[in-house]
């Protein structure tokens, strides 16, 4: 017969032996050593990465001999052509640095500054036409010339294809925690124009105007205008912007041109949002807002603009007109308050008149009721003659005998 203690021991499973405990201790020690090794590797990697505060570098245009005075690269190339040029990567820090060379498509930031796509984005246009070495090691205080080649595709669309070539280095950011790096990059812009059927064109989209009245009924309101300018052509363009507003029959006409920042450059396929406020608009009903953008071609130093024939007719201004209602809500509210006050005073006066008339009618009714309720004179009561009326006569039995008559005497 199996005892209860033995049954519980069997259900609990086999007890660990000394060999098992020793094996566990050996495994834990190995894991600890592996963790320390990984920590050491990570620490070494972070230590080998350059400190962002201890290095400075620059990238400029260059010839085979060294940096030149070009600001950017400007190329005009036919489909299928190859372009060869160089950039100079300079290390101004106290230690050697290995830079990665990256090319990508050109873009514009919301503030209007030129940039290229980030390293984790694949190029969709001319940023993928480059051939350049993947990395370059630059000793401290020295400059290295890095050649590159651009091969224009045979079936490329005519027009502008901006790009950029940059040198990048990733540094450890201790403030962001282990394993987090910060990519620093400096580069040069590349303008590449392909001849052919070029069309400089812009479009205005999403034009809206909103009227905001002033809470002061004796002050005008504002019109807030917002819209988006899109380069729907294939050439880089700039644009001057003007906003005009006016009420019915030209009442309160106003123009805003200096307060709207012009578009310095808009590359093909990109857009720029603009918003502006025009003051001094009175709420007189429908307000017409007209947005006018006049495009212009963008040229840069060294660009062979004469190599491409640009149709001047496509540079005419683009105009979009919208209408918004400037309703005088504050004035209407003020009129409503005045009307309510006038109606209240009139009704109060009418009620007072009706109440007075009711009191007078009640007084008249009470007077008539009091007069009708007085008692009549009783019979036999002494009559009181009214002034001017003859007094009542005595009865005949009491009348005195007439003068000259004798009273009957007795016999004898």
Coordinates of C-alpha atoms in Angstrom, one line a residue:
X1 CA 0.0 0.0 0.0
X2 CA 1.3 3.4 -1.1
X3 CA 1.4 6.1 1.6
X4 CA 0.0 9.5 1.0
X5 CA 3.4 11.2 1.2
X6 CA 4.8 8.9 -1.5
X7 CA 1.8 9.6 -3.7
X8 CA 2.3 13.4 -3.3
X9 CA 6.0 13.0 -4.2
X10 CA 5.2 11.0 -7.4
X11 CA 2.6 13.7 -8.4
X12 CA 5.1 16.5 -7.8
X13 CA 7.6 14.9 -10.2
X14 CA 11.2 13.9 -9.8
X15 CA 13.4 15.9 -7.5
X16 CA 16.4 17.7 -9.0
X17 CA 19.7 15.9 -8.6
X18 CA 23.0 17.5 -7.9
X19 CA 24.0 17.1 -11.6
X20 CA 20.9 19.0 -12.7
X21 CA 21.6 21.9 -10.3
X22 CA 25.2 22.0 -11.5
X23 CA 24.0 22.1 -15.1
X24 CA 21.6 25.0 -14.4
X25 CA 24.4 26.9 -12.8
X26 CA 26.7 26.4 -15.7
X27 CA 23.9 27.5 -18.2
X28 CA 23.2 30.7 -16.2
X29 CA 26.9 31.5 -16.1
X30 CA 27.1 31.1 -19.9
X31 CA 24.1 33.3 -20.5
X32 CA 25.7 35.9 -18.2
X33 CA 28.9 35.8 -20.1
X34 CA 27.1 36.1 -23.4
X35 CA 25.1 39.1 -22.1
X36 CA 28.3 40.8 -21.0
X37 CA 29.9 40.1 -24.4
X38 CA 26.9 41.7 -26.2
X39 CA 27.0 44.7 -23.9
X40 CA 30.7 45.1 -24.6
X41 CA 30.1 44.8 -28.4
X42 CA 27.4 47.5 -28.3
X43 CA 29.5 49.7 -26.1
X44 CA 32.4 49.3 -28.5
X45 CA 30.2 50.1 -31.4
X46 CA 28.9 53.3 -29.7
X47 CA 32.4 54.2 -28.7
X48 CA 33.7 53.8 -32.3
X49 CA 30.9 56.0 -33.7
X50 CA 32.0 59.6 -33.9
X51 CA 30.7 62.1 -31.4
X52 CA 28.4 64.6 -33.2
X53 CA 30.1 67.4 -31.2
X54 CA 33.6 66.4 -32.2
X55 CA 33.4 66.5 -36.0
X56 CA 32.4 68.8 -38.8
X57 CA 32.3 68.1 -42.5
X58 CA 31.2 69.7 -45.8
X59 CA 30.4 68.6 -49.3
X60 CA 31.0 70.9 -52.3
X61 CA 31.2 70.8 -56.1
X62 CA 34.7 69.9 -57.4
X63 CA 36.9 69.3 -60.3
X64 CA 39.5 66.5 -60.5
X65 CA 42.0 68.8 -58.8
X66 CA 39.8 69.9 -55.9
X67 CA 36.8 72.0 -54.8
X68 CA 35.6 74.7 -57.3
X69 CA 33.5 77.8 -57.0
X70 CA 30.2 76.2 -58.4
X71 CA 27.3 76.5 -55.9
X72 CA 25.2 73.6 -57.3
X73 CA 25.4 71.3 -60.3
X74 CA 23.4 72.4 -63.4
X75 CA 23.2 69.9 -66.2
X76 CA 21.4 69.8 -69.5
X77 CA 21.5 66.3 -71.0
X78 CA 19.7 64.5 -73.8
X79 CA 18.0 61.1 -73.2
X80 CA 20.6 58.4 -73.0
X81 CA 23.5 60.8 -72.3
X82 CA 26.1 60.3 -69.5
X83 CA 27.4 63.0 -67.2
X84 CA 30.6 62.7 -65.2
X85 CA 31.5 65.1 -62.4
X86 CA 33.0 65.1 -58.8
X87 CA 32.2 66.2 -55.3
X88 CA 34.6 67.1 -52.6
X89 CA 34.1 65.7 -49.1
X90 CA 36.0 67.6 -46.4
X91 CA 36.5 66.4 -42.8
X92 CA 37.1 69.4 -40.5
X93 CA 37.3 67.3 -37.3
X94 CA 40.2 65.9 -35.3
X95 CA 39.6 62.2 -36.2
X96 CA 39.1 60.3 -39.4
X97 CA 35.5 59.6 -40.4
X98 CA 34.0 57.1 -42.9
X99 CA 31.1 58.7 -44.8
X100 CA 28.4 56.9 -46.7
X101 CA 27.6 58.4 -50.2
X102 CA 23.9 58.7 -50.9
X103 CA 21.9 60.1 -53.9
X104 CA 18.1 60.6 -54.1
X105 CA 15.3 62.7 -55.6
X106 CA 15.1 66.4 -54.8
X107 CA 12.2 67.7 -52.7
X108 CA 11.2 70.9 -51.0
X109 CA 10.4 71.2 -47.3
X110 CA 7.2 73.0 -46.1
X111 CA 9.3 76.0 -45.4
X112 CA 10.5 76.2 -49.0
X113 CA 14.1 74.8 -48.5
X114 CA 15.5 72.2 -50.9
X115 CA 16.3 68.8 -49.6
X116 CA 16.3 65.2 -50.8
X117 CA 14.4 62.1 -49.8
X118 CA 15.6 60.3 -46.6
X119 CA 17.9 57.3 -46.9
X120 CA 15.0 54.9 -46.1
X121 CA 13.1 56.0 -49.2
X122 CA 13.8 54.6 -52.6
X123 CA 14.4 57.1 -55.4
X124 CA 11.6 57.5 -57.9
X125 CA 13.3 59.8 -60.4
X126 CA 16.7 61.2 -61.1
X127 CA 18.0 60.2 -57.7
X128 CA 18.3 56.6 -59.0
X129 CA 20.4 57.6 -62.1
X130 CA 23.7 58.1 -60.2
X131 CA 26.7 55.8 -59.9
X132 CA 28.9 56.6 -57.0
X133 CA 31.0 54.7 -54.5
X134 CA 29.1 53.6 -51.4
X135 CA 31.5 55.1 -48.8
X136 CA 34.6 57.1 -48.5
X137 CA 37.1 57.4 -45.6
X138 CA 38.3 61.0 -45.0
X139 CA 41.3 61.6 -42.7
X140 CA 41.1 64.4 -40.1
X141 CA 41.5 67.8 -41.7
X142 CA 41.6 66.5 -45.3
X143 CA 39.5 66.5 -48.4
X144 CA 38.7 63.6 -50.7
X145 CA 37.4 63.9 -54.3
X146 CA 34.6 61.5 -55.0
X147 CA 33.6 61.1 -58.7
X148 CA 30.1 60.2 -59.8
X149 CA 28.3 59.4 -63.1
X150 CA 24.7 60.2 -64.1
X151 CA 23.1 58.1 -66.9
X152 CA 19.9 59.7 -68.3
X153 CA 17.3 57.0 -69.3
X154 CA 16.3 56.8 -73.0
X155 CA 12.6 57.1 -72.3
X156 CA 12.9 59.9 -69.8
X157 CA 10.2 62.7 -69.7
X158 CA 11.5 66.1 -70.8
X159 CA 11.8 68.8 -68.3
X160 CA 13.5 69.3 -64.9
X161 CA 14.6 66.4 -62.7
X162 CA 16.2 67.7 -59.5
X163 CA 18.3 65.5 -57.3
X164 CA 21.0 65.6 -54.7
X165 CA 24.2 63.8 -53.7
X166 CA 25.1 63.8 -50.0
X167 CA 27.7 62.4 -47.6
X168 CA 26.1 60.9 -44.4
X169 CA 27.4 59.6 -41.1
X170 CA 25.4 58.0 -38.3
X171 CA 26.3 59.0 -34.7
X172 CA 25.2 57.5 -31.4
X173 CA 22.7 59.7 -29.5
X174 CA 23.2 59.0 -25.8
X175 CA 20.4 61.3 -24.9
X176 CA 18.0 59.1 -27.0
X177 CA 19.1 55.9 -25.4
X178 CA 21.2 52.9 -26.5
X179 CA 20.8 51.7 -30.0
X180 CA 19.4 55.0 -31.3
X181 CA 21.5 56.8 -33.9
X182 CA 21.3 60.3 -35.5
X183 CA 22.1 60.6 -39.2
X184 CA 23.9 63.8 -40.2
X185 CA 24.1 64.6 -43.9
X186 CA 25.5 67.4 -46.1
X187 CA 25.3 67.5 -49.8
X188 CA 25.0 69.3 -53.1
X189 CA 22.0 70.0 -55.2
X190 CA 21.9 68.7 -58.8
X191 CA 19.6 70.3 -61.4
X192 CA 19.2 68.1 -64.4
X193 CA 17.1 69.4 -67.4
X194 CA 16.2 67.2 -70.3
X195 CA 15.3 68.9 -73.6
X196 CA 12.1 68.1 -75.4
X197 CA 8.4 69.2 -75.1
X198 CA 8.6 71.3 -72.0
X199 CA 5.5 72.9 -70.4
X200 CA 5.8 75.4 -67.6
X201 CA 2.4 75.3 -65.9
X202 CA 0.9 75.9 -62.5
X203 CA -2.6 75.2 -61.1
X204 CA -4.6 76.7 -58.2
X205 CA -6.5 74.2 -56.1
X206 CA -8.6 74.3 -52.9
X207 CA -9.2 78.1 -53.0
X208 CA -11.4 79.0 -50.0
X209 CA -12.3 82.4 -48.4
X210 CA -13.9 82.8 -44.9
X211 CA -15.2 86.0 -43.5
X212 CA -14.8 86.8 -39.8
X213 CA -16.7 89.9 -38.5
X214 CA -15.4 92.2 -35.8
X215 CA -17.2 92.2 -32.5
X216 CA -17.1 95.9 -32.7
X217 CA -20.1 97.0 -34.8
X218 CA -18.2 100.1 -35.9
X219 CA -15.1 98.2 -37.2
X220 CA -14.7 96.1 -40.3
X221 CA -13.9 92.4 -40.4
X222 CA -11.3 90.1 -42.1
X223 CA -11.3 87.7 -45.0
X224 CA -9.1 84.6 -44.5
X225 CA -7.9 83.1 -47.9
X226 CA -6.2 79.8 -48.3
X227 CA -5.2 77.9 -51.4
X228 CA -2.6 75.5 -52.9
X229 CA -0.3 76.2 -55.8
X230 CA 0.7 73.1 -57.8
X231 CA 3.4 72.7 -60.4
X232 CA 1.6 70.5 -62.9
X233 CA 4.1 71.1 -65.7
X234 CA 7.6 69.7 -66.2
X235 CA 9.8 72.8 -65.5
X236 CA 10.7 74.5 -62.3
X237 CA 8.7 77.7 -61.8
X238 CA 8.4 80.6 -59.4
X239 CA 5.3 82.6 -58.8
X240 CA 4.1 86.1 -57.7
X241 CA 0.9 86.0 -55.7
X242 CA -1.8 88.7 -55.5
X243 CA -5.2 88.6 -53.6
X244 CA -8.0 91.0 -54.4
X245 CA -11.3 91.4 -52.5
X246 CA -14.3 93.6 -53.1
X247 CA -18.0 93.8 -52.0
X248 CA -21.0 94.4 -54.3
X249 CA -20.4 97.0 -57.0
X250 CA -16.7 97.2 -55.9
X251 CA -17.5 98.4 -52.3
X252 CA -14.6 98.0 -49.9
X253 CA -12.1 96.9 -52.6
X254 CA -8.8 95.8 -51.2
X255 CA -5.6 94.2 -52.6
X256 CA -2.9 92.2 -50.9
X257 CA 0.3 91.6 -52.8
X258 CA 3.1 92.7 -50.4
X259 CA 1.7 90.6 -47.6
X260 CA 1.8 87.4 -49.6
X261 CA 5.2 85.7 -49.9
X262 CA 6.0 84.8 -53.4
X263 CA 6.9 81.3 -54.4
X264 CA 10.7 81.2 -55.1
X265 CA 10.7 77.8 -56.7
X266 CA 8.3 75.0 -57.3
X267 CA 9.7 71.8 -58.8
X268 CA 7.5 69.6 -61.1
X269 CA 4.8 67.5 -59.3
X270 CA 5.0 69.5 -56.0
X271 CA 2.6 71.9 -54.2
X272 CA 2.9 74.8 -51.9
X273 CA 0.1 75.9 -49.5
X274 CA -0.5 79.6 -48.9
X275 CA -2.8 81.4 -46.4
X276 CA -3.3 85.1 -46.0
X277 CA -5.7 87.5 -44.1
X278 CA -7.1 90.7 -45.7
X279 CA -8.5 93.3 -43.2
X280 CA -10.8 96.2 -43.6
X281 CA -13.7 94.2 -45.1
X282 CA -17.2 95.5 -44.2
X283 CA -20.1 93.0 -43.9
X284 CA -22.0 94.2 -47.0
X285 CA -23.2 90.8 -48.3
X286 CA -21.3 88.8 -51.0
X287 CA -17.5 89.4 -51.0
X288 CA -15.6 88.4 -54.1
X289 CA -12.0 87.1 -53.6
X290 CA -9.7 86.8 -56.5
X291 CA -6.4 84.9 -56.3
X292 CA -3.8 85.6 -59.1
X293 CA -0.5 83.7 -59.4
X294 CA 1.9 84.8 -62.2
X295 CA 4.4 82.0 -63.0
X296 CA 8.0 82.7 -64.0
X297 CA 10.9 80.4 -65.0
X298 CA 13.6 79.6 -62.5
X299 CA 17.2 79.9 -63.6
X300 CA 20.4 79.3 -61.6
X301 CA 24.1 80.0 -62.0
X302 CA 25.6 78.0 -64.8
X303 CA 22.3 76.8 -66.3
X304 CA 22.2 76.7 -70.0
X305 CA 18.8 78.2 -70.4
X306 CA 19.1 78.8 -74.1
X307 CA 19.3 75.1 -74.8
X308 CA 15.6 74.7 -74.3
X309 CA 12.9 76.6 -76.0
X310 CA 10.2 77.6 -73.5
X311 CA 6.8 78.7 -74.7
X312 CA 6.1 82.2 -73.4
X313 CA 2.3 81.7 -73.7
X314 CA 2.3 79.2 -70.9
X315 CA 3.6 81.8 -68.5
X316 CA 0.3 83.8 -68.4
X317 CA -1.3 84.4 -64.9
X318 CA -3.6 81.9 -63.4
X319 CA -6.7 83.4 -61.7
X320 CA -9.4 81.8 -59.5
X321 CA -12.3 83.7 -58.0
X322 CA -14.5 82.6 -55.1
X323 CA -17.4 84.3 -53.3
X324 CA -18.2 84.3 -49.6
X325 CA -21.0 86.0 -47.7
X326 CA -20.0 88.7 -45.3
X327 CA -23.2 88.7 -43.1
X328 CA -23.3 91.5 -40.5
X329 CA -24.2 89.2 -37.6
X330 CA -23.1 91.7 -35.0
X331 CA -25.1 94.5 -36.6
X332 CA -28.2 92.2 -36.9
X333 CA -27.8 91.2 -33.2
X334 CA -27.6 94.9 -32.3
X335 CA -30.7 95.7 -34.3
X336 CA -32.5 92.7 -32.7
X337 CA -31.7 94.1 -29.2
X338 CA -32.9 97.6 -30.2
X339 CA -36.1 96.1 -31.7
X340 CA -36.7 94.1 -28.5
X341 CA -36.3 97.2 -26.4
X342 CA -38.7 99.2 -28.5
X343 CA -41.3 96.4 -28.5
X344 CA -40.9 96.1 -24.7
X345 CA -41.4 99.8 -24.1
X346 CA -44.4 99.9 -26.4
X347 CA -46.0 96.8 -24.8
X348 CA -45.4 98.3 -21.4
X349 CA -47.1 101.6 -22.3
X350 CA -50.0 99.7 -23.8
X351 CA -50.4 97.6 -20.7
X352 CA -50.3 100.7 -18.5
X353 CA -53.0 102.4 -20.7
X354 CA -55.2 99.3 -20.6
X355 CA -54.8 99.1 -16.8
X356 CA -55.8 102.7 -16.4
X357 CA -58.9 102.3 -18.6
X358 CA -59.9 99.3 -16.7
X359 CA -59.6 101.2 -13.4
X360 CA -61.8 104.1 -14.8
X361 CA -64.4 101.7 -16.1
X362 CA -64.5 99.9 -12.7
X363 CA -64.9 103.2 -10.9
X364 CA -67.8 104.2 -13.2
X365 CA -69.5 100.9 -12.7
X366 CA -69.2 101.1 -8.9
X367 CA -70.7 104.7 -9.1
X368 CA -73.7 103.5 -11.1
X369 CA -74.2 100.6 -8.8
X370 CA -74.1 102.8 -5.7
X371 CA -76.7 105.3 -7.2
X372 CA -79.1 102.4 -8.1
X373 CA -78.9 101.0 -4.5
X374 CA -80.2 104.3 -2.7
X375 CA -83.8 103.7 -0.8
X376 CA -87.1 105.6 -2.0
X377 CA -89.1 108.2 0.3
X378 CA -91.8 106.5 2.7
X379 CA -95.6 107.6 2.6
X380 CA -96.7 110.2 5.2
X381 CA -93.3 111.5 5.6
X382 CA -93.1 115.3 5.8
X383 CA -92.6 116.6 2.4
X384 CA -90.0 119.0 2.0
X385 CA -90.5 121.4 -0.7
X386 CA -87.8 122.1 -2.9
X387 CA -86.7 125.7 -3.3
X388 CA -89.0 127.5 -5.7
X389 CA -91.9 125.1 -5.4
X390 CA -95.2 126.1 -3.6
X391 CA -95.8 124.7 -0.2
X392 CA -98.4 122.0 0.1
X393 CA -102.0 123.1 1.1
X394 CA -103.8 122.0 4.3
X395 CA -106.9 119.8 4.0
X396 CA -110.4 121.4 3.5
X397 CA -111.7 120.4 7.0
X398 CA -109.1 122.5 8.6
X399 CA -109.7 125.5 6.4
X400 CA -110.9 128.7 8.1
X401 CA -114.4 130.1 7.3
X402 CA -114.6 132.6 4.6
X403 CA -114.7 136.3 5.7
X404 CA -118.3 137.8 5.8
X405 CA -120.2 134.7 6.6
X406 CA -122.0 134.2 9.9
X407 CA -122.1 131.2 12.0
X408 CA -125.5 129.7 12.6
X409 CA -127.0 130.8 15.9
X410 CA -128.9 128.7 18.3
X411 CA -132.7 129.0 18.7
X412 CA -134.2 131.7 20.7

